[in-house]
PDB file of C-alpha atoms in Angstrom:
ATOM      1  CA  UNK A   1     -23.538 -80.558   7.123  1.00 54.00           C
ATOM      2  CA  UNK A   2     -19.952 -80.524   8.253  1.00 54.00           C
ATOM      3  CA  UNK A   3     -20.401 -77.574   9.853  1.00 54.00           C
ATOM      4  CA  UNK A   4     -22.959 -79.698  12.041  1.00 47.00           C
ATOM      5  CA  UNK A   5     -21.015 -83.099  12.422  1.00 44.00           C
ATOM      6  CA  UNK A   6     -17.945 -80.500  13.779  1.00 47.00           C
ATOM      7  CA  UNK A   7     -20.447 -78.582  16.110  1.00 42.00           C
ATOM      8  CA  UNK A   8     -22.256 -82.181  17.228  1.00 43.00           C
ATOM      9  CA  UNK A   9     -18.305 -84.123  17.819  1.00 40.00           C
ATOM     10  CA  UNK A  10     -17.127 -80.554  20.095  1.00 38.00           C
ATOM     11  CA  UNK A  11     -20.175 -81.398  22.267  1.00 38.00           C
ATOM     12  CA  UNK A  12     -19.730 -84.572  22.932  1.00 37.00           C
ATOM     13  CA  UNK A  13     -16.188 -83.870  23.615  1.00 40.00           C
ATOM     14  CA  UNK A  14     -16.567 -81.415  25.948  1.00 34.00           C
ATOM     15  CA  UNK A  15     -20.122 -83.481  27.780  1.00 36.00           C
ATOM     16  CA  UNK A  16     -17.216 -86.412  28.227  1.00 35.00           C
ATOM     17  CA  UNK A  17     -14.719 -83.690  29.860  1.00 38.00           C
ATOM     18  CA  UNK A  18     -17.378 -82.298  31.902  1.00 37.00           C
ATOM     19  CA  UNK A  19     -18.415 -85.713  33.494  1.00 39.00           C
ATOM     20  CA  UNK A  20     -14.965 -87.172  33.729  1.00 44.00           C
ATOM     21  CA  UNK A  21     -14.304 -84.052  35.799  1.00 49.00           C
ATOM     22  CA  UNK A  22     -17.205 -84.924  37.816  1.00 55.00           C
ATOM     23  CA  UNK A  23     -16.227 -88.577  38.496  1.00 67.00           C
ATOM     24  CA  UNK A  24     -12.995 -86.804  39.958  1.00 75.00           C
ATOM     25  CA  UNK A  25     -14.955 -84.687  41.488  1.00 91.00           C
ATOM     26  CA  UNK A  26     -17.098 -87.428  43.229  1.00 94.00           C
ATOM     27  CA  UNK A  27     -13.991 -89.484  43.838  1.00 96.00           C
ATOM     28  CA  UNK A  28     -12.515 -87.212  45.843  1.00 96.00           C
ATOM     29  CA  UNK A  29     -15.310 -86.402  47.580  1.00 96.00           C
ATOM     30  CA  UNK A  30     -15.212 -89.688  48.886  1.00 97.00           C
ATOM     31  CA  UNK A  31     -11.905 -89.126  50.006  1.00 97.00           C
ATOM     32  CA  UNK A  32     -12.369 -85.735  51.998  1.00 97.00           C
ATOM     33  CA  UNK A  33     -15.220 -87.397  54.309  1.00 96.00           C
ATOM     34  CA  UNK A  34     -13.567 -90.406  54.875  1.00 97.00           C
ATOM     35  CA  UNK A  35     -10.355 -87.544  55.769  1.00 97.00           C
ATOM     36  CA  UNK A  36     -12.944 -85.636  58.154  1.00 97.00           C
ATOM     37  CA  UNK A  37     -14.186 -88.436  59.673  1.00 97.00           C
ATOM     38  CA  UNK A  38     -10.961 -89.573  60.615  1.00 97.00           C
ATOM     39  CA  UNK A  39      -9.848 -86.237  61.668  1.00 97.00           C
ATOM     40  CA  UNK A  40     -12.753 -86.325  64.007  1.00 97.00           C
ATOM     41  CA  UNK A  41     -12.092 -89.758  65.739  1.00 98.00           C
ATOM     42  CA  UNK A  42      -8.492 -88.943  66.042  1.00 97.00           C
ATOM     43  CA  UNK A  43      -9.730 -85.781  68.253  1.00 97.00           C
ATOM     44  CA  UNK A  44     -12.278 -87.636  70.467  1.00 97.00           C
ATOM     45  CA  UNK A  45      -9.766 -90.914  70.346  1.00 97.00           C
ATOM     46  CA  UNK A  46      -9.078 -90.804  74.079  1.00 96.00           C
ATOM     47  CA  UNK A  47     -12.595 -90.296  74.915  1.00 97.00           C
ATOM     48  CA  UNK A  48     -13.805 -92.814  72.856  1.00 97.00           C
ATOM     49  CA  UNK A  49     -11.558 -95.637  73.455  1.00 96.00           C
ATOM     50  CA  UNK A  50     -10.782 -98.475  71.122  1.00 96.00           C
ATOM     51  CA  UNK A  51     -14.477 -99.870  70.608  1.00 96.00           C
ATOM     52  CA  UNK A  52     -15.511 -96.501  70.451  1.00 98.00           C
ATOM     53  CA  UNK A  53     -13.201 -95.883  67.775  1.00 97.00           C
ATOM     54  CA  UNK A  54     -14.260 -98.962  65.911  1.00 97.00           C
ATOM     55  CA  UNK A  55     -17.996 -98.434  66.322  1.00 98.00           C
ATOM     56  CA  UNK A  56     -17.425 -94.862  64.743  1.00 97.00           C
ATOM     57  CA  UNK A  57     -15.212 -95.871  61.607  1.00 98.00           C
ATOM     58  CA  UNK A  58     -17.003 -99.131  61.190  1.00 98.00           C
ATOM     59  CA  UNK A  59     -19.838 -97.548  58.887  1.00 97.00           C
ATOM     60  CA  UNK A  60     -17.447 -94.744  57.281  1.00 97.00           C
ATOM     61  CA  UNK A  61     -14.965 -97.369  56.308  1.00 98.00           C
ATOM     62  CA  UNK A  62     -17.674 -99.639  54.734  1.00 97.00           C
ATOM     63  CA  UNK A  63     -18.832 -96.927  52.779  1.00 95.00           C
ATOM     64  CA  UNK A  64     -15.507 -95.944  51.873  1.00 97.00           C
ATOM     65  CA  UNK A  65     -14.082 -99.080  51.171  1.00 98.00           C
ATOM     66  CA  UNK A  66     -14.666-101.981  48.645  1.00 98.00           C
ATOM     67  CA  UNK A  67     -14.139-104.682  51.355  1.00 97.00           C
ATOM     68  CA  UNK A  68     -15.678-107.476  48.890  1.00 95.00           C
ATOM     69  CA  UNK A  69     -13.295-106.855  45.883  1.00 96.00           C
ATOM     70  CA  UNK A  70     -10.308-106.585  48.629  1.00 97.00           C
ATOM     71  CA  UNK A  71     -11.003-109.508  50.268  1.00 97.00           C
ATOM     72  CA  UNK A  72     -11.196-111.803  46.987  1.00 96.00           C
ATOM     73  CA  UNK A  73      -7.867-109.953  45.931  1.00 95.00           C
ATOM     74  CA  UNK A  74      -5.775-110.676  49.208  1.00 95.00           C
ATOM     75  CA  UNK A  75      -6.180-114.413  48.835  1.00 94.00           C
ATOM     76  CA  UNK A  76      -5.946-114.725  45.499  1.00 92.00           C
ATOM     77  CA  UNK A  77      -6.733-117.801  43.227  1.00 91.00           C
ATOM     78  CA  UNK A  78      -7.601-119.719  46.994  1.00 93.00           C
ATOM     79  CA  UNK A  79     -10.635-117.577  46.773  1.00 95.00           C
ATOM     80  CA  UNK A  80     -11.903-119.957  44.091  1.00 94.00           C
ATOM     81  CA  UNK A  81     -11.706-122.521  46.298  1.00 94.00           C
ATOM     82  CA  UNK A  82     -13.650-121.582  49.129  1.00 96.00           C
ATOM     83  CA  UNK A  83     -17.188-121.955  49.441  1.00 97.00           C
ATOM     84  CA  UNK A  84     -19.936-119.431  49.291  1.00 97.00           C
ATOM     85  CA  UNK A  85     -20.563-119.580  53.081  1.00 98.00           C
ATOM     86  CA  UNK A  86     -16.227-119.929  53.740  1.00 97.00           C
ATOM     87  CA  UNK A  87     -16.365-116.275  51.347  1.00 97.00           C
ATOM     88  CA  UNK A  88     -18.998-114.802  53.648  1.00 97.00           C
ATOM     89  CA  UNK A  89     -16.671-115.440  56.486  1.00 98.00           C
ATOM     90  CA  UNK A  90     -13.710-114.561  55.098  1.00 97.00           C
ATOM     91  CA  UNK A  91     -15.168-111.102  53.527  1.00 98.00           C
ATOM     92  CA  UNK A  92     -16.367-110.196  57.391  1.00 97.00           C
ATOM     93  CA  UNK A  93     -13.266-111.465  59.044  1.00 97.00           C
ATOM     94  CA  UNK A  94     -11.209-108.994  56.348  1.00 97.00           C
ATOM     95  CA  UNK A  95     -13.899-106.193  56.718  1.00 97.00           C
ATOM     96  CA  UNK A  96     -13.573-106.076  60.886  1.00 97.00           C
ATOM     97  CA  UNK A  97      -9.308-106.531  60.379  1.00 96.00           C
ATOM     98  CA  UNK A  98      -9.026-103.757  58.571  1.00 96.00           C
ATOM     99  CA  UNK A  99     -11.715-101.562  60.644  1.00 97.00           C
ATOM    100  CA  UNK A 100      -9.353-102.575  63.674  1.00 97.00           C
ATOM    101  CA  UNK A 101      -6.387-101.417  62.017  1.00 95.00           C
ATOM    102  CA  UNK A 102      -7.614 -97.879  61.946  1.00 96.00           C
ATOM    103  CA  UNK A 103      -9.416 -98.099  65.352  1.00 97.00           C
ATOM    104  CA  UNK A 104      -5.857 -99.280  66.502  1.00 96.00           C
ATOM    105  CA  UNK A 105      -3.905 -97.034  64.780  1.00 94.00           C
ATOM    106  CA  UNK A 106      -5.339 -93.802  64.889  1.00 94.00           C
ATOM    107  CA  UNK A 107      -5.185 -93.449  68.988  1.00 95.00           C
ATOM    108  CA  UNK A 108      -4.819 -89.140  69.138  1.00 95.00           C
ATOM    109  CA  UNK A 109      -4.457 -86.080  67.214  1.00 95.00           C
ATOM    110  CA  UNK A 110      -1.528 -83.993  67.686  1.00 94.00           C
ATOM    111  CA  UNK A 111      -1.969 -81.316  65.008  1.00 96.00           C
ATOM    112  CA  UNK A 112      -2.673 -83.223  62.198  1.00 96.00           C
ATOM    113  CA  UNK A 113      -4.231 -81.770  59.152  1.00 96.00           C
ATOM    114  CA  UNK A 114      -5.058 -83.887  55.571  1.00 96.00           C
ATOM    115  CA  UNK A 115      -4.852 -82.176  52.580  1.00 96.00           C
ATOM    116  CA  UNK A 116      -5.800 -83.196  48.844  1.00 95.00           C
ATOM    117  CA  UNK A 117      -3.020 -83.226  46.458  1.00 95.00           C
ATOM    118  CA  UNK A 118      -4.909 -84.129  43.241  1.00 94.00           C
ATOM    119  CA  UNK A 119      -6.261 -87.073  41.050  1.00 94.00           C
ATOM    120  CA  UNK A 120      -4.959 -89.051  37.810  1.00 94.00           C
ATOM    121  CA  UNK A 121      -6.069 -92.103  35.550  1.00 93.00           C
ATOM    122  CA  UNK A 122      -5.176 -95.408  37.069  1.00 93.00           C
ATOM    123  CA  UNK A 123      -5.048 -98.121  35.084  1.00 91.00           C
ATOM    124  CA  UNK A 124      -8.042-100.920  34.595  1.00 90.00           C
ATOM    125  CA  UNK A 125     -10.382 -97.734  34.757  1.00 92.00           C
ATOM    126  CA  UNK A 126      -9.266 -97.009  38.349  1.00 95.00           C
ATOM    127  CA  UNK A 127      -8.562 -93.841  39.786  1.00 96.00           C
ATOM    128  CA  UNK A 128      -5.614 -92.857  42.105  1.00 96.00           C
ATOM    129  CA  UNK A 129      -6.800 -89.888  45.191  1.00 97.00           C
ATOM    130  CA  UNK A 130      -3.347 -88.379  45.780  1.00 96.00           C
ATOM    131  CA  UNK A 131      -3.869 -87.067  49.957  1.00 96.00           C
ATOM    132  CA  UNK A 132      -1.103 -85.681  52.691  1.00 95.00           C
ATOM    133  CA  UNK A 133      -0.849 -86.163  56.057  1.00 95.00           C
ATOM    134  CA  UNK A 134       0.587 -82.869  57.375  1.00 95.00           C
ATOM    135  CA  UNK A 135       2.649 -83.687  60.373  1.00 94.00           C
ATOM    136  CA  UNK A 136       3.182 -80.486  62.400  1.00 93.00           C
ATOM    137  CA  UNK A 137       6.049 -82.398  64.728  1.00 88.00           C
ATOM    138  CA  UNK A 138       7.146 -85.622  62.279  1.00 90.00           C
ATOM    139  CA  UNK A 139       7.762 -85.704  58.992  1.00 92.00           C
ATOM    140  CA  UNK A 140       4.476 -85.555  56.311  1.00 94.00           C
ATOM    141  CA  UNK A 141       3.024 -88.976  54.975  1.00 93.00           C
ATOM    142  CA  UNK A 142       1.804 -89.061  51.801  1.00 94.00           C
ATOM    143  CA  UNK A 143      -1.345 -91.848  50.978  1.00 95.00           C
ATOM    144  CA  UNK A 144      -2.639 -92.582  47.657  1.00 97.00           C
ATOM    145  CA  UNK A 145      -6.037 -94.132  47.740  1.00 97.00           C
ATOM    146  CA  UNK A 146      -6.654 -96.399  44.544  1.00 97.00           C
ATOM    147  CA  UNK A 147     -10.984 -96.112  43.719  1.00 98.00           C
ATOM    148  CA  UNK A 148     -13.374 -97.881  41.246  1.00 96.00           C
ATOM    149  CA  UNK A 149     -16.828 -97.221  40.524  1.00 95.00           C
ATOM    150  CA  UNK A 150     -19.463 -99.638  41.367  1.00 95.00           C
ATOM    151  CA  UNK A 151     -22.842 -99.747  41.417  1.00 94.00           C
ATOM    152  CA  UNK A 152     -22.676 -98.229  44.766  1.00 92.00           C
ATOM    153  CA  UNK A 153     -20.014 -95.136  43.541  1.00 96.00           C
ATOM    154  CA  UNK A 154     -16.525 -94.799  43.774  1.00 97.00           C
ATOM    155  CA  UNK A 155     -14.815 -96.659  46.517  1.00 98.00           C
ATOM    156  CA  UNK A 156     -11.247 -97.490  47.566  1.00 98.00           C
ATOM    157  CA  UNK A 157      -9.526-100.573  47.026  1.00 97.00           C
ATOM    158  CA  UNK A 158      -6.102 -99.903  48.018  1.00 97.00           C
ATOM    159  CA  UNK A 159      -4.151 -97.831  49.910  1.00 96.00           C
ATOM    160  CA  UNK A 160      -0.604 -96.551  48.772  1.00 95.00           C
ATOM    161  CA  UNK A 161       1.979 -95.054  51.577  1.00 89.00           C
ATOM    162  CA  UNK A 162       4.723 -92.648  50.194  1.00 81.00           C
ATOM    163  CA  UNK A 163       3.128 -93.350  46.903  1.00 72.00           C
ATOM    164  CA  UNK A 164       4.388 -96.486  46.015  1.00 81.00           C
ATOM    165  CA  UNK A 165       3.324 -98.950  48.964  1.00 87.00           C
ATOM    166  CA  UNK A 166       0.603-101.182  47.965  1.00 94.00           C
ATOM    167  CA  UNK A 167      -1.259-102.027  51.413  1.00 94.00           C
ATOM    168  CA  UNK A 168      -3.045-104.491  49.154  1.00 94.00           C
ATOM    169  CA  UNK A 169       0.127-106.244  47.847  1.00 94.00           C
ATOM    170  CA  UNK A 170       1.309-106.668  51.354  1.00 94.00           C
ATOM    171  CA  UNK A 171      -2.195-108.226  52.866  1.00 94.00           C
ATOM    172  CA  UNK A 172      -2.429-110.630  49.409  1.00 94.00           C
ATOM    173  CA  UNK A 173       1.616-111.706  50.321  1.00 94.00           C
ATOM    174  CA  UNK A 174       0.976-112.328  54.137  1.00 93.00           C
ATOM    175  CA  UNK A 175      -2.884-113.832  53.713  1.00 95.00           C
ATOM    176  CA  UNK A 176      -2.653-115.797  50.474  1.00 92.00           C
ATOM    177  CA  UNK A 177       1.006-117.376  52.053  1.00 93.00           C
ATOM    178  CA  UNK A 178      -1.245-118.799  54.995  1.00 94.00           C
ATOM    179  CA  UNK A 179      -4.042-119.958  53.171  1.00 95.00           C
ATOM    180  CA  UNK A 180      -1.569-121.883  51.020  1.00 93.00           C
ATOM    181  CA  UNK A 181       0.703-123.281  54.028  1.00 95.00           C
ATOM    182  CA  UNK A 182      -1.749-123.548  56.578  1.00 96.00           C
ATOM    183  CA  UNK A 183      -5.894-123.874  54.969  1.00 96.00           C
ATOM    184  CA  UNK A 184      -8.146-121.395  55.342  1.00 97.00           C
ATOM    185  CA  UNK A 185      -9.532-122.024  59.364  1.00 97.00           C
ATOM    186  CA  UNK A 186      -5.712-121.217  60.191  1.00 97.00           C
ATOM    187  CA  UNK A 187      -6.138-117.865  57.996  1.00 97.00           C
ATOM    188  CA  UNK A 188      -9.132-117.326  60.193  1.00 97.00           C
ATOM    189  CA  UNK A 189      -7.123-117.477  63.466  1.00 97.00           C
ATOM    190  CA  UNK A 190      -4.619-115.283  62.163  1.00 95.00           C
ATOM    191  CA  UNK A 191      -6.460-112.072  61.022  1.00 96.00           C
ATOM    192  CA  UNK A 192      -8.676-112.899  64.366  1.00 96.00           C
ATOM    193  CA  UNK A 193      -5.701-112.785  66.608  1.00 96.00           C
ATOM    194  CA  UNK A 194      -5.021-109.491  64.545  1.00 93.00           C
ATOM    195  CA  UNK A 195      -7.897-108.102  65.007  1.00 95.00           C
ATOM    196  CA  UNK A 196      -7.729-109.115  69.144  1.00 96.00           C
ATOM    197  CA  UNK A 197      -3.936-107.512  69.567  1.00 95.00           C
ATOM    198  CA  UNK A 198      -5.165-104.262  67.821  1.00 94.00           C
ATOM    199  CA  UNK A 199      -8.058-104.317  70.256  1.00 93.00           C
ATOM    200  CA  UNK A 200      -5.635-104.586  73.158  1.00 90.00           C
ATOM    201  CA  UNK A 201      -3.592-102.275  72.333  1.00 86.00           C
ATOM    202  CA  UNK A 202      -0.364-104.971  71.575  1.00 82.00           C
ATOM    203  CA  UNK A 203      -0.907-103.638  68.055  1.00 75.00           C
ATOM    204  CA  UNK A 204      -0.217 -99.733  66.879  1.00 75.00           C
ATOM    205  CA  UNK A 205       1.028 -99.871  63.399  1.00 71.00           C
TER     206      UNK A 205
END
């Protein structure tokens, strides 16, 4: 009988290391086509332009991203308070700000290569995507990508540079600030405007 319980408890043990090795396995793969297709629009940037940039990484970023958990977390408690219909608009107006960022940002491909550096436990059953930017002619960036699993897979709901940078932390400081001071139709105009100086090129970083 013990020999059985012992046999039946190694099993289960090593079925749990087996699929937690395949959520980091799936994780990552996340990671490594969002990383291609990136790669691939910072190649064709100057052919595509900045719309064609954005219609390219609209869909990979969307399925990449958890834009609805991001854009309850930037705003904070002031979420609460909007309406249904106000959370629509402010999920889309978050979703297309953050889609220009990258459109606006990634503008040409000088070398660039993106490498996996490995994955680790995060906490509140998260997972942290360790990647590096290798910069043939500047100096390497390194981007953590924070993911949790929904119902959809894993996606990414913050972005660390150098490790330690919260993208999130700095969006929930500069959005939830305006929605406080200002209401949420002047948050509106403010990740719109944005959006339009990425889209114009006034906006690179």
């Amino acid at each position: 009988m013990m020999r059985c319980v012992t046999a039946m408890l190694v099993a289960v043990s090593l079925f749990a290391t087996v699929a937690a090795r395949g959520d980091d396995a799936a994780a990552a793969a996340v990671i490594e086509g969002f990383d291609a297709a990136l790669l691939s629009v910072m190649k064709d940037a100057k052919a595509l332009g900045y719309q064609g940039r954005y219609d390219r990484l609209a869909p990979v970023l969307q399925r990449t991203f958890d834009f609805e958990f991001m854009s309850r977390f930037v705003i904070g408690t002031g979420w609460q308070d909007l309406t249904p219909a106000d959370q629509q608009r402010w999920t889309a107006a978050f979703t297309q700000a953050t889609i220009a960022t990258y459109a606006g940002r990634f503008t040409g491909w000088g070398g660039e290569q993106f490498k996996m550096l490995g994955q680790e436990a995060a906490p509140q059953d998260t997972l942290f995507v360790k990647t590096m930017v290798d910069r043939p002619d500047a100096e390497d960036v390194e981007l953590t990508y924070r993911m949790r699993k929904t119902d959809a897979g894993w996606r990414v709901v913050d972005v660390y540079q150098k490790g330690t940078v919260s993208e999130l932390a700095l969006r929930r400081s500069e959005y939830s600030a305006v929605l406080k001071r200002d209401g949420f139709e002047k948050l509106l105009l403010t990740v719109a405007a944005k959006t339009a100086d990425y889209a114009s090129g006034k906006l690179t970083q």
